[in-house]
Coordinates of C-alpha atoms in Angstrom, one line a residue:
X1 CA 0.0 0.0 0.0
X2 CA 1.6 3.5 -1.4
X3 CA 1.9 6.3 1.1
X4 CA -0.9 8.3 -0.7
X5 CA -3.4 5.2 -0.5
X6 CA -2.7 5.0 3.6
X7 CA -3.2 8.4 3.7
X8 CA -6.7 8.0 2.2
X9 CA -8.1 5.6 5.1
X10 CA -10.8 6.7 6.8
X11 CA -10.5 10.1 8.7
X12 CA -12.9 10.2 11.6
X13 CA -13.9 13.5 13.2
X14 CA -13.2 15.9 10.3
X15 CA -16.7 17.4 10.6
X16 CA -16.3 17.7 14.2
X17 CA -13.2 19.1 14.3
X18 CA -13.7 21.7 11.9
X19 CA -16.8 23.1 14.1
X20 CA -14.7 23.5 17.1
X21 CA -12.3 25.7 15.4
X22 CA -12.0 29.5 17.1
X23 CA -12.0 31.3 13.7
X24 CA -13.3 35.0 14.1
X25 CA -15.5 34.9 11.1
X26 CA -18.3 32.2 10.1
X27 CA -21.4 33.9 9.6
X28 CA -21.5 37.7 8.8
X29 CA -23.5 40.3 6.8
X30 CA -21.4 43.1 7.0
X31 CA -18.8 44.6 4.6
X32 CA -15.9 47.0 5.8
X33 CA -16.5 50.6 4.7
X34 CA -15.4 53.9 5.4
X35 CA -13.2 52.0 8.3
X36 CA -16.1 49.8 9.5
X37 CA -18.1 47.2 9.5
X38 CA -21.4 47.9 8.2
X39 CA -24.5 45.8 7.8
X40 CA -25.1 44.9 3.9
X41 CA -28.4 47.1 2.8
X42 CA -29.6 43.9 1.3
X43 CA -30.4 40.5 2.9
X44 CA -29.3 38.1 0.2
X45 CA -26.6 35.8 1.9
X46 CA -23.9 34.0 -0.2
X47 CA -23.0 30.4 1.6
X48 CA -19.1 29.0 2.1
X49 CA -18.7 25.7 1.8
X50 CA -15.7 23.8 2.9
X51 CA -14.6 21.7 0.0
X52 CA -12.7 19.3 1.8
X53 CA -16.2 18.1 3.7
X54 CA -18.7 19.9 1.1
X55 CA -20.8 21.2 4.2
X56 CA -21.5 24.9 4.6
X57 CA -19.7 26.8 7.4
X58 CA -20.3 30.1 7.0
X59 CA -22.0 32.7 4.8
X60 CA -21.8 36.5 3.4
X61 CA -23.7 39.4 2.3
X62 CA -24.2 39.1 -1.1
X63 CA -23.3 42.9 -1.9
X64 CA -26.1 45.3 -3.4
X65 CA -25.5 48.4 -5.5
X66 CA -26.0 50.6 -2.5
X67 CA -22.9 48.4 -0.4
X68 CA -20.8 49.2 -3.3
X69 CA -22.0 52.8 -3.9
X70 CA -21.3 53.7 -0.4
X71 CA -17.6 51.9 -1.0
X72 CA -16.7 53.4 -3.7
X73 CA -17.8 57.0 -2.3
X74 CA -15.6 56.3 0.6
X75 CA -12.6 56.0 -1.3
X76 CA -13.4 58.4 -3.7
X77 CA -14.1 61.0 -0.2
X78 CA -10.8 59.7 0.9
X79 CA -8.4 60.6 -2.3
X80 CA -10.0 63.8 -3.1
X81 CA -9.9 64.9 0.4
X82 CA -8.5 62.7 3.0
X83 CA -4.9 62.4 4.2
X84 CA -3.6 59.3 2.9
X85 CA -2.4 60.9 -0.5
X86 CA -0.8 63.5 1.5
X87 CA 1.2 61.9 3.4
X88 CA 5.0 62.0 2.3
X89 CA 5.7 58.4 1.0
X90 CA 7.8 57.7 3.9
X91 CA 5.3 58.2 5.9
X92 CA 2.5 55.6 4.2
X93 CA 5.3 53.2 4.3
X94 CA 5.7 53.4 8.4
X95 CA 1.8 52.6 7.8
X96 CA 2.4 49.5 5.6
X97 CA 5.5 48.2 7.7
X98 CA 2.4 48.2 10.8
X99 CA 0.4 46.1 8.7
X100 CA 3.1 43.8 7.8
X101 CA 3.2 42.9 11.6
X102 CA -0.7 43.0 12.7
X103 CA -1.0 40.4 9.6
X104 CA 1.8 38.2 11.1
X105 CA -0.2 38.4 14.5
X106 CA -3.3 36.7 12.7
X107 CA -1.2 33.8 11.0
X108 CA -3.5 31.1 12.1
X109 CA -6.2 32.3 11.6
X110 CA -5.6 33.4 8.3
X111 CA -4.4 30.0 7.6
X112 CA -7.4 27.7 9.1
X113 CA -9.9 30.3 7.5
X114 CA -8.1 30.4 4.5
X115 CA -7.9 25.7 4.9
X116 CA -11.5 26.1 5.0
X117 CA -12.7 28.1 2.3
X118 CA -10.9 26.8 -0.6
X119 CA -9.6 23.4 0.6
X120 CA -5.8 24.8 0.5
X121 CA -3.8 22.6 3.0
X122 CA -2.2 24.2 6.1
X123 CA 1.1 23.1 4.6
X124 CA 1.0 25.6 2.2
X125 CA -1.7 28.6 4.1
X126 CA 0.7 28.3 7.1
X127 CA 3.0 31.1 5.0
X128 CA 0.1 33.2 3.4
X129 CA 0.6 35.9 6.2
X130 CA 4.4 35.9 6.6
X131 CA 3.9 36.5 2.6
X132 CA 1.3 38.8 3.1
X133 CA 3.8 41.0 5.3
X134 CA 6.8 40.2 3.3
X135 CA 5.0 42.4 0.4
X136 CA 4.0 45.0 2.2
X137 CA 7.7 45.1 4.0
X138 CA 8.7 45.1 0.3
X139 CA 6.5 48.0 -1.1
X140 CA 7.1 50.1 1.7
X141 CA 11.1 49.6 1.1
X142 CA 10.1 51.7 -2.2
X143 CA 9.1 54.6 -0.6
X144 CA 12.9 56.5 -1.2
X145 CA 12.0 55.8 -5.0
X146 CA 9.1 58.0 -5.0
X147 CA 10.9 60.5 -2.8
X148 CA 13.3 60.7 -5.1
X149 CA 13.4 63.7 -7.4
X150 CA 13.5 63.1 -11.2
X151 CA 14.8 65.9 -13.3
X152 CA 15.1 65.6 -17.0
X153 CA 17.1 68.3 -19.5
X154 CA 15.7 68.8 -22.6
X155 CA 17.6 67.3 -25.5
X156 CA 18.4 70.9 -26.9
X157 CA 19.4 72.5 -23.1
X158 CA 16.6 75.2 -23.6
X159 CA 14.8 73.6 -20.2
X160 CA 14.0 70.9 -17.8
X161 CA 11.3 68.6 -17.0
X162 CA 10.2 67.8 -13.4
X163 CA 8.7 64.3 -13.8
X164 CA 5.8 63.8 -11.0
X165 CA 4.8 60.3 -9.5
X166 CA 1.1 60.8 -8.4
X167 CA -1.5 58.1 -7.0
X168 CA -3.8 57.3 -10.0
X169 CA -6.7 57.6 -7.7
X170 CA -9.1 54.6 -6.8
X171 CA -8.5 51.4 -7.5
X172 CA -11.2 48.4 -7.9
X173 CA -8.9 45.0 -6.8
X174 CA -10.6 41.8 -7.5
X175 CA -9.0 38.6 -6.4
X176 CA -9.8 35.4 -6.9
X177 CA -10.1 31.9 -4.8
X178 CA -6.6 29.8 -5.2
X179 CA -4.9 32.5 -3.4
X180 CA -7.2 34.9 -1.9
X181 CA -5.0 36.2 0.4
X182 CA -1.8 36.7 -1.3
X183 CA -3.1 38.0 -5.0
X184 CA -4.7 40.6 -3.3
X185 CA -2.0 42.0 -1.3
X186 CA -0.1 42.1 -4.0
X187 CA -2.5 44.3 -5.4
X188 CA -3.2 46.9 -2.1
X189 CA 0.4 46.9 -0.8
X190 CA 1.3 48.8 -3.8
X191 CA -1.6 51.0 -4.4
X192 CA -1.8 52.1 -0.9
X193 CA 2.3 52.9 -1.2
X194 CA 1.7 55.0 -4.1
X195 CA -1.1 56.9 -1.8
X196 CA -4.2 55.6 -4.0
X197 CA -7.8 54.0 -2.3
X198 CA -8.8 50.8 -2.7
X199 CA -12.8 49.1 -3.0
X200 CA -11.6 45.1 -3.0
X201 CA -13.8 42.3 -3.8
X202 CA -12.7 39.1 -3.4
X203 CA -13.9 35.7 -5.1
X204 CA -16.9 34.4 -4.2
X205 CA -15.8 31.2 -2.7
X206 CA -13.5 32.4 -0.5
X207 CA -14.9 35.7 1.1
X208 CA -14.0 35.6 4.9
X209 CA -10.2 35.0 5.2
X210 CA -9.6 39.1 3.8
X211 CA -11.6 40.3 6.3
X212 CA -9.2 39.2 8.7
X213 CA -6.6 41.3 7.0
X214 CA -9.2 44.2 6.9
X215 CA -8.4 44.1 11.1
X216 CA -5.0 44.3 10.6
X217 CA -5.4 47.3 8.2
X218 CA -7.7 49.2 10.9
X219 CA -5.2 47.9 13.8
X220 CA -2.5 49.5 11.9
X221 CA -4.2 52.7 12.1
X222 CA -5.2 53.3 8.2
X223 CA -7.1 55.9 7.4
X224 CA -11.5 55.5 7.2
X225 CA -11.9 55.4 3.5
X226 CA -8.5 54.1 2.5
X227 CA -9.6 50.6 2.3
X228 CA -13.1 48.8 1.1
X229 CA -14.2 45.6 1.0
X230 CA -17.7 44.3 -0.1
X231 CA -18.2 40.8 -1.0
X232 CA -20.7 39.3 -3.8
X233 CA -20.8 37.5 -6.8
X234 CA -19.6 38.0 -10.2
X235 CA -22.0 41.0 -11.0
X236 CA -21.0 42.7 -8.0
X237 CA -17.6 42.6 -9.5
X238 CA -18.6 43.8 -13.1
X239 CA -20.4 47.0 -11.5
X240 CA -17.2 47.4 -9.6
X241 CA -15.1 47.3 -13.1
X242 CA -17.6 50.1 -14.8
X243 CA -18.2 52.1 -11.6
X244 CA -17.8 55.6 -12.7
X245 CA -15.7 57.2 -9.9
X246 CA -13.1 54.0 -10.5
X247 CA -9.9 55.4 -11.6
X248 CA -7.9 52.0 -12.4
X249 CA -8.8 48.0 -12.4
X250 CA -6.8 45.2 -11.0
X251 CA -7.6 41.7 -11.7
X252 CA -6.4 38.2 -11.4
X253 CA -8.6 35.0 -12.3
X254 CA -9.7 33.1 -15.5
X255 CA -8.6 34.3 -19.0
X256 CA -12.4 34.2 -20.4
X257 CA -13.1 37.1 -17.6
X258 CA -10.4 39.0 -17.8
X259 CA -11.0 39.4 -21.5
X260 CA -14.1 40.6 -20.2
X261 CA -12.9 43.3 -18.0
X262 CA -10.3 44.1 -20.4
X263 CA -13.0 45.3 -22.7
X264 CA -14.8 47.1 -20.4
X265 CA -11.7 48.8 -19.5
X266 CA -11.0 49.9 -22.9
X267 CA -13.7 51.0 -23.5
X268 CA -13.6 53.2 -20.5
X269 CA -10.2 54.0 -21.1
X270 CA -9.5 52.9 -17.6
X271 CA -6.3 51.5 -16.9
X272 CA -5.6 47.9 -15.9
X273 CA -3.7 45.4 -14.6
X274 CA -4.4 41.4 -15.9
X275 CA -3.0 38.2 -14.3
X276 CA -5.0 35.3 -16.1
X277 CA -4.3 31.9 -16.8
X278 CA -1.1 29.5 -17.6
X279 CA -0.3 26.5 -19.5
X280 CA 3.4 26.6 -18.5
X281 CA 5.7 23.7 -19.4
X282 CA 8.6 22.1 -17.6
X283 CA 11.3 21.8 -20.0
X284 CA 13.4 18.4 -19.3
X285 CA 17.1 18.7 -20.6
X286 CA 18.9 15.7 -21.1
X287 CA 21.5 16.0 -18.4
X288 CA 19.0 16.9 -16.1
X289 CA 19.3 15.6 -12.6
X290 CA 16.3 13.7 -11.8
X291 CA 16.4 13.4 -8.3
X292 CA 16.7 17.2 -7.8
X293 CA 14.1 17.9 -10.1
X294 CA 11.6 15.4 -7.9
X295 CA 12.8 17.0 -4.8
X296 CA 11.2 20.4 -6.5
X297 CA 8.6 18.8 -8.6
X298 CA 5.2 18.7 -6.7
X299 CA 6.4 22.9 -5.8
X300 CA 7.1 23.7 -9.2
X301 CA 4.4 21.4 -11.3
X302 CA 1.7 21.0 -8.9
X303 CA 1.4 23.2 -6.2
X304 CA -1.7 23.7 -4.2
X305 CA -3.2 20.9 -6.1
X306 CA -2.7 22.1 -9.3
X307 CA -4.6 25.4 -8.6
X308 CA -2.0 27.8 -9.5
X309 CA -1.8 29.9 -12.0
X310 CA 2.2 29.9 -12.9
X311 CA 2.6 25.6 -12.6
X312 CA 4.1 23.7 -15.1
X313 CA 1.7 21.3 -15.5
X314 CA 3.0 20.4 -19.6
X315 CA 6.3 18.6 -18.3
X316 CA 8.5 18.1 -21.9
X317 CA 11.1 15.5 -22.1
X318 CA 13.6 14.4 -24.4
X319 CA 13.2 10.5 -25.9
X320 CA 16.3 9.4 -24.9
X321 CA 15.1 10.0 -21.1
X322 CA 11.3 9.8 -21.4
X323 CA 10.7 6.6 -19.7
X324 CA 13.2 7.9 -16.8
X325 CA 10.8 10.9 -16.5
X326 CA 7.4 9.2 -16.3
X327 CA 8.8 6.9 -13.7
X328 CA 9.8 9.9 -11.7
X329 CA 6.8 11.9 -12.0
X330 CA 5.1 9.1 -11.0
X331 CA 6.2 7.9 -8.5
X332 CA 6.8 11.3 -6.9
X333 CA 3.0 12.5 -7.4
X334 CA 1.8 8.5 -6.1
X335 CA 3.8 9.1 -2.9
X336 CA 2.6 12.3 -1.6
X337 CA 0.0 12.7 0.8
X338 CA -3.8 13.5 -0.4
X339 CA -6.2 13.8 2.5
X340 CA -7.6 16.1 5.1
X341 CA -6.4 19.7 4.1
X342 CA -6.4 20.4 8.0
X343 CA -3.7 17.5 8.4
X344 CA -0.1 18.8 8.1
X345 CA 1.2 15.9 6.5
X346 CA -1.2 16.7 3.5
X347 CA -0.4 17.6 0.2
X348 CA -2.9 17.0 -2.1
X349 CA -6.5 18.5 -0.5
X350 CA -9.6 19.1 -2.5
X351 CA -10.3 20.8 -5.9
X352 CA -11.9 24.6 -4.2
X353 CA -15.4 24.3 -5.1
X354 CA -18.0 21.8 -6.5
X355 CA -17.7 23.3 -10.5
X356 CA -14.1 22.9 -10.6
X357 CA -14.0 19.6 -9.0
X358 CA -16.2 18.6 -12.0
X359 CA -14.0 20.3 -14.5
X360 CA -11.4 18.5 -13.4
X361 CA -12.8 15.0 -14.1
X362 CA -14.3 16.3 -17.4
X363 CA -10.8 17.1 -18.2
X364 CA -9.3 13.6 -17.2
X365 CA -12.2 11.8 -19.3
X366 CA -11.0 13.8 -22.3
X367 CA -7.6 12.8 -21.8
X368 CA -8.3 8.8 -21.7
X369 CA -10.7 9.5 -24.4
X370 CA -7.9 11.0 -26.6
X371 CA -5.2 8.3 -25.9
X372 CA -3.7 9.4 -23.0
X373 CA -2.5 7.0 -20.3
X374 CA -2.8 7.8 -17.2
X375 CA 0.0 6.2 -14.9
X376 CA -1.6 7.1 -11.4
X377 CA -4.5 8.9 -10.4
X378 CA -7.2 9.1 -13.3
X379 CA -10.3 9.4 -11.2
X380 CA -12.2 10.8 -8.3
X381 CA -10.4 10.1 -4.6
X382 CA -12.7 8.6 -1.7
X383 CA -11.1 9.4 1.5
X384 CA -14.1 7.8 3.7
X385 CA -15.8 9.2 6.7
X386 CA -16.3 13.1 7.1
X387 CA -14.0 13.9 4.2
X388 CA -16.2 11.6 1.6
X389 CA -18.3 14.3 -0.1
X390 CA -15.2 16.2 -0.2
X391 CA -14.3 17.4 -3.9
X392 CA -11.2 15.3 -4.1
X393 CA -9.5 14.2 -7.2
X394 CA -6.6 11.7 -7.1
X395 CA -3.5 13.5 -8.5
X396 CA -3.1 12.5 -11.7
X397 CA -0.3 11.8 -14.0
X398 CA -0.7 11.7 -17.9
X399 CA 1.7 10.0 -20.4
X400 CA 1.7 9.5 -24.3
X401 CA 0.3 13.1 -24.1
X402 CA 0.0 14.7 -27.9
X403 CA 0.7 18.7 -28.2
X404 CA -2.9 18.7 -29.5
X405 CA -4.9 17.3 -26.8
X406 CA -7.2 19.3 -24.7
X407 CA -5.2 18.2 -21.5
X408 CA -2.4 19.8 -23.1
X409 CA -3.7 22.6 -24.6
X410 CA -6.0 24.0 -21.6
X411 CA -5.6 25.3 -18.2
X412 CA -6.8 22.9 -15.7
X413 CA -6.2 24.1 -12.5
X414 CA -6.5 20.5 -10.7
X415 CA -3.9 18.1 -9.8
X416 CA -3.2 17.0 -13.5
X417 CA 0.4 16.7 -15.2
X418 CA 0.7 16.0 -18.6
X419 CA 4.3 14.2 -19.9
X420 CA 4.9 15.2 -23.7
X421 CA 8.2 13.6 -25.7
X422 CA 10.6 15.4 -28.0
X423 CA 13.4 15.6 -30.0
X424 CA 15.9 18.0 -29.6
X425 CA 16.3 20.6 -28.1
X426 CA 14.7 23.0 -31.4
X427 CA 11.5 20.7 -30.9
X428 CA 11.5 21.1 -27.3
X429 CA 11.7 24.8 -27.0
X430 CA 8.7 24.8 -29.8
X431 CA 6.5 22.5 -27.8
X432 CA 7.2 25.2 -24.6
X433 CA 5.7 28.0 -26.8
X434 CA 3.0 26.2 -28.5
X435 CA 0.7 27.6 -26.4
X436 CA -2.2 30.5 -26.4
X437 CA -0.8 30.9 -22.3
X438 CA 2.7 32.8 -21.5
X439 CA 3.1 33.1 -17.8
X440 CA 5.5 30.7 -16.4
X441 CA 8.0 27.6 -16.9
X442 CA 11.1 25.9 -15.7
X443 CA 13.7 24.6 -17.2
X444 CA 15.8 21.6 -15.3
X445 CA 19.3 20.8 -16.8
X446 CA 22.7 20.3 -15.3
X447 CA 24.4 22.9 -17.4
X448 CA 23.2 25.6 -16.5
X449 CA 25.0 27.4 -19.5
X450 CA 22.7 25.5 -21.4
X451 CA 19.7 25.8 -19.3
X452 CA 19.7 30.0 -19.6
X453 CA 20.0 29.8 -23.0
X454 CA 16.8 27.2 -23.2
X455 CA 15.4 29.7 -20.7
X456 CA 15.9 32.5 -23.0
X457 CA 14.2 31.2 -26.2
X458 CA 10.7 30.7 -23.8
X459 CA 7.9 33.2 -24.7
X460 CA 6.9 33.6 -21.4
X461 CA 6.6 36.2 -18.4
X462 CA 8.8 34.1 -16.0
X463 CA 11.0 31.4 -16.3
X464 CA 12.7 29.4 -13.4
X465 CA 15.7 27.3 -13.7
X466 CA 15.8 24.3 -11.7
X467 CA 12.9 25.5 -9.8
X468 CA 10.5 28.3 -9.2
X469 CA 9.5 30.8 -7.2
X470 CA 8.0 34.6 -7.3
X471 CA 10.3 37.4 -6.4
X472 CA 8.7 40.9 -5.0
X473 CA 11.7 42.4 -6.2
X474 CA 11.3 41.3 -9.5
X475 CA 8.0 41.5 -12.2
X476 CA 5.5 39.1 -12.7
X477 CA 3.1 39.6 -15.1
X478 CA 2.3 36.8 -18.4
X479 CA 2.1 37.4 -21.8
X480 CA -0.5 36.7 -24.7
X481 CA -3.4 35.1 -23.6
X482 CA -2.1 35.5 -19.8
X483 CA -2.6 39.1 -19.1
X484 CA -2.0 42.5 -18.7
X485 CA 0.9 44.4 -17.2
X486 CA 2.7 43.2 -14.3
X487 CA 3.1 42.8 -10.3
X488 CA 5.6 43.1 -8.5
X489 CA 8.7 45.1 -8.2
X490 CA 8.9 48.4 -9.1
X491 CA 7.0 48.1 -12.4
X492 CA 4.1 46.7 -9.8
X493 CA 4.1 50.0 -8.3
X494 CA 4.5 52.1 -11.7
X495 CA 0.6 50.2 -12.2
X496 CA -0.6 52.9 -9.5
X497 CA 0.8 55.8 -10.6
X498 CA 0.2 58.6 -12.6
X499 CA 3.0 60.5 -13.9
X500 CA 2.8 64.3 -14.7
X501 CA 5.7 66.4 -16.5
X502 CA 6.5 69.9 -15.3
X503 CA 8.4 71.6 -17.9
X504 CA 10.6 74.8 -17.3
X505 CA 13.3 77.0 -18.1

């Protein structure tokens, strides 16, 4: 019996335990405006589900247009006429450097909330406030940047140009449920650096675990009006998106929607910022070392159970090794833990919600059905007792994959990994860019001479070698069908500003 399949016995209690957890949020109707919490004008109530149990264990206020009216005119009130775009940079930053440590002072219970909206195992929401801090420690180390004077000559010495940084002004943030935490800090640590208000909505699924860092905002002592946060489904976001008095959008989630908001934008001629979906390979060299590349594989191909954007879930490798590399992959994916996302030794847990958990297995019955061989996984998990309705889907491993099935072609977002063959290196690199998708990859050789240059020749936003991992200090943002701009680093900053040229003898 494999490690995974012991982990999968029966799990008694799950139900029970999950009820006696001291979370400060379950069941709520109110949305934090104008440095509050308010009661929802509406009485509409959106349910949370634990997807790990499928049982509902909490709910939210389904947001009306008054909630978000009265949002929006709080941060408008606040940039035309509160404090927080006056203050000096420096001095926003002392702000953000508080809220870096009242976040770290709610670490558990950002990670259990966090567990138990969107099935994310405590392995890996254990982090998601020392993260959360780490970017707002980052942004705030910016502030000298905009403090900084920049003075241009003209060409032709007749003058100079004062070049001005300003706050663009509001900002609607919309995050969605793999990383709800996380994807929209990395939106608000930024905009509230460069002195602009926020209204944030996050994903429907997964509506409490923000409001947690909504406390550590008000702890922290920013301003009323500074930060917003309704919650509501997708048309709540939409009328946040077109909202008038918005000055700038950020978004991360599905392509199909961002293309959506994208449109709107331009049509407003509203700024915005897109991080959409991935189909990122994993490019095998032939010297690769395979036993490095498992210790970083499930990290780098199959993190948070396939629900990230970035993944390389397309892993390409040469013929001479391909059999090596299925074995590998295998047997690395076979041996890790699927179970009960509240158990540390976990590291498969449930797809997020019910839809996707179907997706999923529609996806793996295309993939049989176009010739694909599936070398472990292949259908739905039954963990037994509490966790038995759970949406759990054995991680799965694909061989014999063709460039021109769906499973290769299509973002996911499950635990699926797809193994395609090629022949040299010219093929290999053209298999990495056949794809609509741009935002991440890896690359895993021994030469790393070799592996730059492979690196190089990807048409994508970010490229690892020998693993991967996001950098603050550097940008993240995907190309062609994967967005919009970028996050991160100073060019995530340059997203909320405004610049303005003084020109003068």
């Amino acid at each position: 019996m494999s490690t995974q399949q012991q982990h999968l016995q029966h799990q008694p209690g799950a139900a029970a335990a999950r009820a006696a957890l001291a979370l400060p949020y379950r069941y709520v109707d109110t949305h934090f405006i104008d440095g509050q919490w308010v009661a929802s004008t509406g009485s509409a109530r959106n349910d949370v589900t634990d997807p790990a149990t499928g049982l509902v264990w909490g709910s939210v206020a389904d947001g009306t247009t008054e909630d978000l009216e009265k949002a929006v005119d709080a941060a408008r009130t606040a940039f035309d006429s509160g404090p927080w775009p006056r203050l000096s940079p420096s001095q926003r930053a002392a702000v953000l450097l508080r809220v870096a440590d009242q976040i770290e002072a709610r670490s558990t219970e950002l990670s259990l909330t966090n567990t138990l909206e969107n099935g994310s195992p405590v392995s890996e929401t254990k982090g998601a406030a020392a993260n959360a801090a780490s970017i707002f420690r980052y942004f705030a180390s910016l502030a000298p940047l905009l403090e900084s004077e920049d003075v241009r000559p003209f060409p032709n010495g007749l003058g100079e140009s004062l070049v001005r940084r300003d706050p663009v002004g509001v900002c609607g943030l919309i995050a969605p449920w793999n990383f709800p935490i996380n994807l929209m800090v990395i939106k608000l640590a930024p905009a509230l650096l460069a002195g602009c208000t926020v209204v944030m909505k996050p994903a429907s699924p997964t509506p409490l675990s923000f409001r947690i860092i909504m406390d550590g905002l008000a702890a922290a002592g920013v301003p009323a009006g500074v930060a917003n946060l309704v919650t509501g489904s997708g048309r709540l976001g939409d009328a946040l998106v077109r909202h008038p008095k918005i000055n700038k959008v950020a978004f991360t989630g599905s392509t199909p929607v961002g293309r959506k908001i994208a449109a709107a934008c331009g049509e407003l001629l509203r700024p915005v910022t897109l991080e959409l979906g991935g189909k990122s390979s994993a490019l095998v060299l032939p010297d690769a070392d395979l036993g490095a590349m498992g210790d970083t594989l499930i990290r780098s191909c199959m993190r948070n159970t396939g629900q990230t954007c970035y993944i390389s879930t397309r892993i390409l490798a040469p013929s001479q090794r391909y059999d090596e590399v299925v074995d590998l992959v295998t047997s690395t994916i076979a041996a890790a833990p699927q179970g009960d996302p509240l158990d540390p030794a976990t590291v498969f847990g449930p797809s997020a919600t019910a839809s996707q958990y179907r997706t999923v297995l529609e996806y793996i019955e295309s993939g049989r059905a176009e010739g694909a061989r599936a070398t472990t996984g292949g259908s739905k998990a039954r963990l037994g007792g509490d966790l038995d309705a759970g949406y759990f889907v054995a991680p799965t491993v694909f061989a014999d994959v063709l460039p021109g099935m769906r499973i290769s072609r299509e973002e996911i977002f499950g635990p699926v990994v797809s193994i395609l063959r090629y022949n040299g290196i010219d093929e290999g690199i053209a298999l990495a860019n056949n794809t609509e998708f741009g935002l991440g990859g890896i690359v895993f050789g021994a030469d790393t001479v070799a592996a730059q240059t492979a690196a190089e020749r990807m048409d994508t936003g970010s490229v690892g070698i020998n693993f991967f991992a996001s950098n603050h200090a550097a940008p993240f943002g995907g190309r062609n069908d994967s967005g919009l701009g970028t996050e991160y680093g100073p060019e995530g900053l340059a997203a909320y500003l405004s610049y303005k040229s003084i020109h003068r003898r």
